[in-house]
Amino acid sequence: MFDLVFNTLFFALNSNVYGLANISISSFDVLLAYIVAIIVSILVALVLRIPLLPSKPYRYSFDVSAIYPTPIIAIGILSIFLVLNFTFMYNGIVLAVIIGILSALFVKYLFDFVFPKPLTGDEGEDINE
C-alpha cells in the first residue's frame, strides 16, 4: 500500500503503452492527482446529499457515505488510468476531477445495484413456515 506512488510511476514511465514513452510525470504530480480525486469525490458526494458518515453502529453499517467508499473508488480508478499511462491533460489533474465526479455519481445512483446490501436476520425467510 505504501508503494502505490512508486509502482504507479514505475509502470507509467517504463510501460510504453501506445507509444507514449515520452510522457513522464513526477511523484508530486501523482500525489497531487490522488489528493484532487479524493477532495473532488467527497465534495461532489456532499453536494449530492450523501451523508458524511454512515449510520450507527459504524462497524455493522452497509450504508454508503462521502468518506467511504467514494474516495476509495476514485483513487482506485485513477490508479488504473495512471498505470496504463493515460494522464489526459495537466498531468492527470483534469482526469482526477472527472473521476472524482463520476465516482460520486456512481456511489449515489449505482452502488446499491452493483453491490447489494446483505440480508438481515429475518429477511428472505418464508413467514408461512
PDB file of C-alpha atoms in Angstrom:
ATOM      1  CA  MET A   1       0.000   0.000   0.000  1.00  0.00           C
ATOM      2  CA  PHE A   2       2.830   2.370   0.783  1.00  0.00           C
ATOM      3  CA  ASP A   3       4.470   1.718  -2.583  1.00  0.00           C
ATOM      4  CA  LEU A   4       1.421   2.859  -4.559  1.00  0.00           C
ATOM      5  CA  VAL A   5       3.038   6.058  -5.826  1.00  0.00           C
ATOM      6  CA  PHE A   6       6.300   4.287  -6.659  1.00  0.00           C
ATOM      7  CA  ASN A   7       4.577   1.439  -8.502  1.00  0.00           C
ATOM      8  CA  THR A   8       2.385   3.860 -10.428  1.00  0.00           C
ATOM      9  CA  LEU A   9       5.422   5.860 -11.522  1.00  0.00           C
ATOM     10  CA  PHE A  10       7.365   2.717 -12.388  1.00  0.00           C
ATOM     11  CA  PHE A  11       4.668   1.344 -14.661  1.00  0.00           C
ATOM     12  CA  ALA A  12       3.788   4.729 -16.147  1.00  0.00           C
ATOM     13  CA  LEU A  13       7.386   5.527 -17.057  1.00  0.00           C
ATOM     14  CA  ASN A  14       8.506   2.106 -18.253  1.00  0.00           C
ATOM     15  CA  SER A  15       5.451   0.560 -19.865  1.00  0.00           C
ATOM     16  CA  ASN A  16       5.459   2.470 -23.182  1.00  0.00           C
ATOM     17  CA  VAL A  17       1.729   1.877 -23.604  1.00  0.00           C
ATOM     18  CA  TYR A  18       0.551   3.073 -27.018  1.00  0.00           C
ATOM     19  CA  GLY A  19       3.961   4.579 -27.757  1.00  0.00           C
ATOM     20  CA  LEU A  20       3.704   7.264 -25.072  1.00  0.00           C
ATOM     21  CA  ALA A  21       7.129   6.709 -23.535  1.00  0.00           C
ATOM     22  CA  ASN A  22       7.922  10.422 -23.802  1.00  0.00           C
ATOM     23  CA  ILE A  23       5.229  11.272 -21.216  1.00  0.00           C
ATOM     24  CA  SER A  24       6.648  11.346 -17.736  1.00  0.00           C
ATOM     25  CA  ILE A  25       5.014  12.532 -14.564  1.00  0.00           C
ATOM     26  CA  SER A  26       6.681  13.132 -11.257  1.00  0.00           C
ATOM     27  CA  SER A  27       5.712  11.644  -7.931  1.00  0.00           C
ATOM     28  CA  PHE A  28       4.420  15.064  -6.882  1.00  0.00           C
ATOM     29  CA  ASP A  29       2.025  15.094  -9.854  1.00  0.00           C
ATOM     30  CA  VAL A  30       0.753  11.617  -8.994  1.00  0.00           C
ATOM     31  CA  LEU A  31       0.266  12.546  -5.342  1.00  0.00           C
ATOM     32  CA  LEU A  32      -1.476  15.785  -6.331  1.00  0.00           C
ATOM     33  CA  ALA A  33      -3.801  13.891  -8.681  1.00  0.00           C
ATOM     34  CA  TYR A  34      -4.726  11.471  -5.881  1.00  0.00           C
ATOM     35  CA  ILE A  35      -5.452  14.335  -3.466  1.00  0.00           C
ATOM     36  CA  VAL A  36      -7.553  16.158  -6.081  1.00  0.00           C
ATOM     37  CA  ALA A  37      -9.542  12.979  -6.786  1.00  0.00           C
ATOM     38  CA  ILE A  38     -10.216  12.439  -3.079  1.00  0.00           C
ATOM     39  CA  ILE A  39     -11.276  16.030  -2.410  1.00  0.00           C
ATOM     40  CA  VAL A  40     -13.461  16.317  -5.518  1.00  0.00           C
ATOM     41  CA  SER A  41     -15.192  12.992  -4.839  1.00  0.00           C
ATOM     42  CA  ILE A  42     -16.003  13.958  -1.244  1.00  0.00           C
ATOM     43  CA  LEU A  43     -17.242  17.437  -2.212  1.00  0.00           C
ATOM     44  CA  VAL A  44     -19.445  16.152  -5.034  1.00  0.00           C
ATOM     45  CA  ALA A  45     -20.796  13.431  -2.737  1.00  0.00           C
ATOM     46  CA  LEU A  46     -21.750  16.070  -0.185  1.00  0.00           C
ATOM     47  CA  VAL A  47     -23.401  18.170  -2.907  1.00  0.00           C
ATOM     48  CA  LEU A  48     -25.407  15.081  -3.921  1.00  0.00           C
ATOM     49  CA  ARG A  49     -26.502  14.792  -0.272  1.00  0.00           C
ATOM     50  CA  ILE A  50     -24.678  11.590   0.523  1.00  0.00           C
ATOM     51  CA  PRO A  51     -24.117  11.577   4.295  1.00  0.00           C
ATOM     52  CA  LEU A  52     -20.611  12.273   5.538  1.00  0.00           C
ATOM     53  CA  LEU A  53     -20.607   9.220   7.827  1.00  0.00           C
ATOM     54  CA  PRO A  54     -22.673   6.011   7.693  1.00  0.00           C
ATOM     55  CA  SER A  55     -25.409   5.313  10.216  1.00  0.00           C
ATOM     56  CA  LYS A  56     -24.529   3.933  13.640  1.00  0.00           C
ATOM     57  CA  PRO A  57     -23.223   1.402  14.564  1.00  0.00           C
ATOM     58  CA  TYR A  58     -20.409   2.165  12.142  1.00  0.00           C
ATOM     59  CA  ARG A  59     -18.922  -1.307  12.322  1.00  0.00           C
ATOM     60  CA  TYR A  60     -22.002  -3.109  11.003  1.00  0.00           C
ATOM     61  CA  SER A  61     -23.299  -0.390   8.707  1.00  0.00           C
ATOM     62  CA  PHE A  62     -23.553  -1.093   4.995  1.00  0.00           C
ATOM     63  CA  ASP A  63     -24.660   2.451   4.180  1.00  0.00           C
ATOM     64  CA  VAL A  64     -22.641   4.467   1.701  1.00  0.00           C
ATOM     65  CA  SER A  65     -21.118   7.740   2.801  1.00  0.00           C
ATOM     66  CA  ALA A  66     -18.920  10.511   1.464  1.00  0.00           C
ATOM     67  CA  ILE A  67     -15.917   9.193   3.389  1.00  0.00           C
ATOM     68  CA  TYR A  68     -16.238   5.533   2.392  1.00  0.00           C
ATOM     69  CA  PRO A  69     -16.384   4.155  -0.412  1.00  0.00           C
ATOM     70  CA  THR A  70     -16.473   7.303  -2.567  1.00  0.00           C
ATOM     71  CA  PRO A  71     -12.790   8.379  -2.418  1.00  0.00           C
ATOM     72  CA  ILE A  72     -11.634   4.748  -2.397  1.00  0.00           C
ATOM     73  CA  ILE A  73     -13.363   4.132  -5.728  1.00  0.00           C
ATOM     74  CA  ALA A  74     -11.955   7.403  -7.085  1.00  0.00           C
ATOM     75  CA  ILE A  75      -8.316   6.623  -6.270  1.00  0.00           C
ATOM     76  CA  GLY A  76      -8.717   3.040  -7.491  1.00  0.00           C
ATOM     77  CA  ILE A  77      -9.974   4.095 -10.900  1.00  0.00           C
ATOM     78  CA  LEU A  78      -7.382   6.884 -11.095  1.00  0.00           C
ATOM     79  CA  SER A  79      -4.649   4.347 -10.319  1.00  0.00           C
ATOM     80  CA  ILE A  80      -5.796   2.169 -13.198  1.00  0.00           C
ATOM     81  CA  PHE A  81      -5.551   5.104 -15.601  1.00  0.00           C
ATOM     82  CA  LEU A  82      -2.142   6.188 -14.289  1.00  0.00           C
ATOM     83  CA  VAL A  83      -0.701   2.682 -14.506  1.00  0.00           C
ATOM     84  CA  LEU A  84      -1.905   2.500 -18.109  1.00  0.00           C
ATOM     85  CA  ASN A  85      -0.007   5.769 -18.684  1.00  0.00           C
ATOM     86  CA  PHE A  86      -3.143   7.744 -19.538  1.00  0.00           C
ATOM     87  CA  THR A  87      -2.885  11.139 -17.843  1.00  0.00           C
ATOM     88  CA  PHE A  88      -5.080  13.232 -20.151  1.00  0.00           C
ATOM     89  CA  MET A  89      -4.398  16.942 -19.504  1.00  0.00           C
ATOM     90  CA  TYR A  90      -2.312  18.824 -16.951  1.00  0.00           C
ATOM     91  CA  ASN A  91      -0.502  15.716 -15.707  1.00  0.00           C
ATOM     92  CA  GLY A  92      -3.661  13.948 -14.618  1.00  0.00           C
ATOM     93  CA  ILE A  93      -5.380  16.763 -12.707  1.00  0.00           C
ATOM     94  CA  VAL A  94      -8.306  17.044 -15.144  1.00  0.00           C
ATOM     95  CA  LEU A  95      -8.608  13.259 -15.179  1.00  0.00           C
ATOM     96  CA  ALA A  96      -8.675  13.258 -11.364  1.00  0.00           C
ATOM     97  CA  VAL A  97     -11.517  15.809 -11.337  1.00  0.00           C
ATOM     98  CA  ILE A  98     -13.531  13.811 -13.879  1.00  0.00           C
ATOM     99  CA  ILE A  99     -13.005  10.557 -11.985  1.00  0.00           C
ATOM    100  CA  GLY A 100     -13.907  12.238  -8.673  1.00  0.00           C
ATOM    101  CA  ILE A 101     -17.202  13.459 -10.118  1.00  0.00           C
ATOM    102  CA  LEU A 102     -18.020  10.119 -11.737  1.00  0.00           C
ATOM    103  CA  SER A 103     -17.193   8.125  -8.597  1.00  0.00           C
ATOM    104  CA  ALA A 104     -19.538  10.269  -6.500  1.00  0.00           C
ATOM    105  CA  LEU A 105     -22.298   9.817  -9.088  1.00  0.00           C
ATOM    106  CA  PHE A 106     -21.637   6.065  -9.112  1.00  0.00           C
ATOM    107  CA  VAL A 107     -21.899   5.824  -5.329  1.00  0.00           C
ATOM    108  CA  LYS A 108     -25.086   7.885  -5.263  1.00  0.00           C
ATOM    109  CA  TYR A 109     -27.020   6.155  -8.028  1.00  0.00           C
ATOM    110  CA  LEU A 110     -25.459   2.790  -8.931  1.00  0.00           C
ATOM    111  CA  PHE A 111     -23.575   1.456  -5.904  1.00  0.00           C
ATOM    112  CA  ASP A 112     -26.545  -0.369  -4.364  1.00  0.00           C
ATOM    113  CA  PHE A 113     -27.344  -2.079  -7.682  1.00  0.00           C
ATOM    114  CA  VAL A 114     -23.789  -3.261  -8.260  1.00  0.00           C
ATOM    115  CA  PHE A 115     -23.069  -4.166  -4.617  1.00  0.00           C
ATOM    116  CA  PRO A 116     -26.366  -5.031  -2.881  1.00  0.00           C
ATOM    117  CA  LYS A 117     -26.648  -4.949   0.904  1.00  0.00           C
ATOM    118  CA  PRO A 118     -26.628  -8.327   2.682  1.00  0.00           C
ATOM    119  CA  LEU A 119     -29.868  -9.738   4.063  1.00  0.00           C
ATOM    120  CA  THR A 120     -30.612  -9.187   7.731  1.00  0.00           C
ATOM    121  CA  GLY A 121     -31.619 -11.973  10.115  1.00  0.00           C
ATOM    122  CA  ASP A 122     -35.306 -12.250   9.198  1.00  0.00           C
ATOM    123  CA  GLU A 123     -35.258 -11.174   5.534  1.00  0.00           C
ATOM    124  CA  GLY A 124     -35.574 -13.852   2.895  1.00  0.00           C
ATOM    125  CA  GLU A 125     -37.430 -16.327   5.105  1.00  0.00           C
ATOM    126  CA  ASP A 126     -40.921 -17.584   4.415  1.00  0.00           C
ATOM    127  CA  ILE A 127     -43.451 -16.379   7.018  1.00  0.00           C
ATOM    128  CA  ASN A 128     -45.859 -19.315   6.494  1.00  0.00           C
ATOM    129  CA  GLU A 129     -43.484 -21.935   7.865  1.00  0.00           C
TER     130      GLU A 129
END
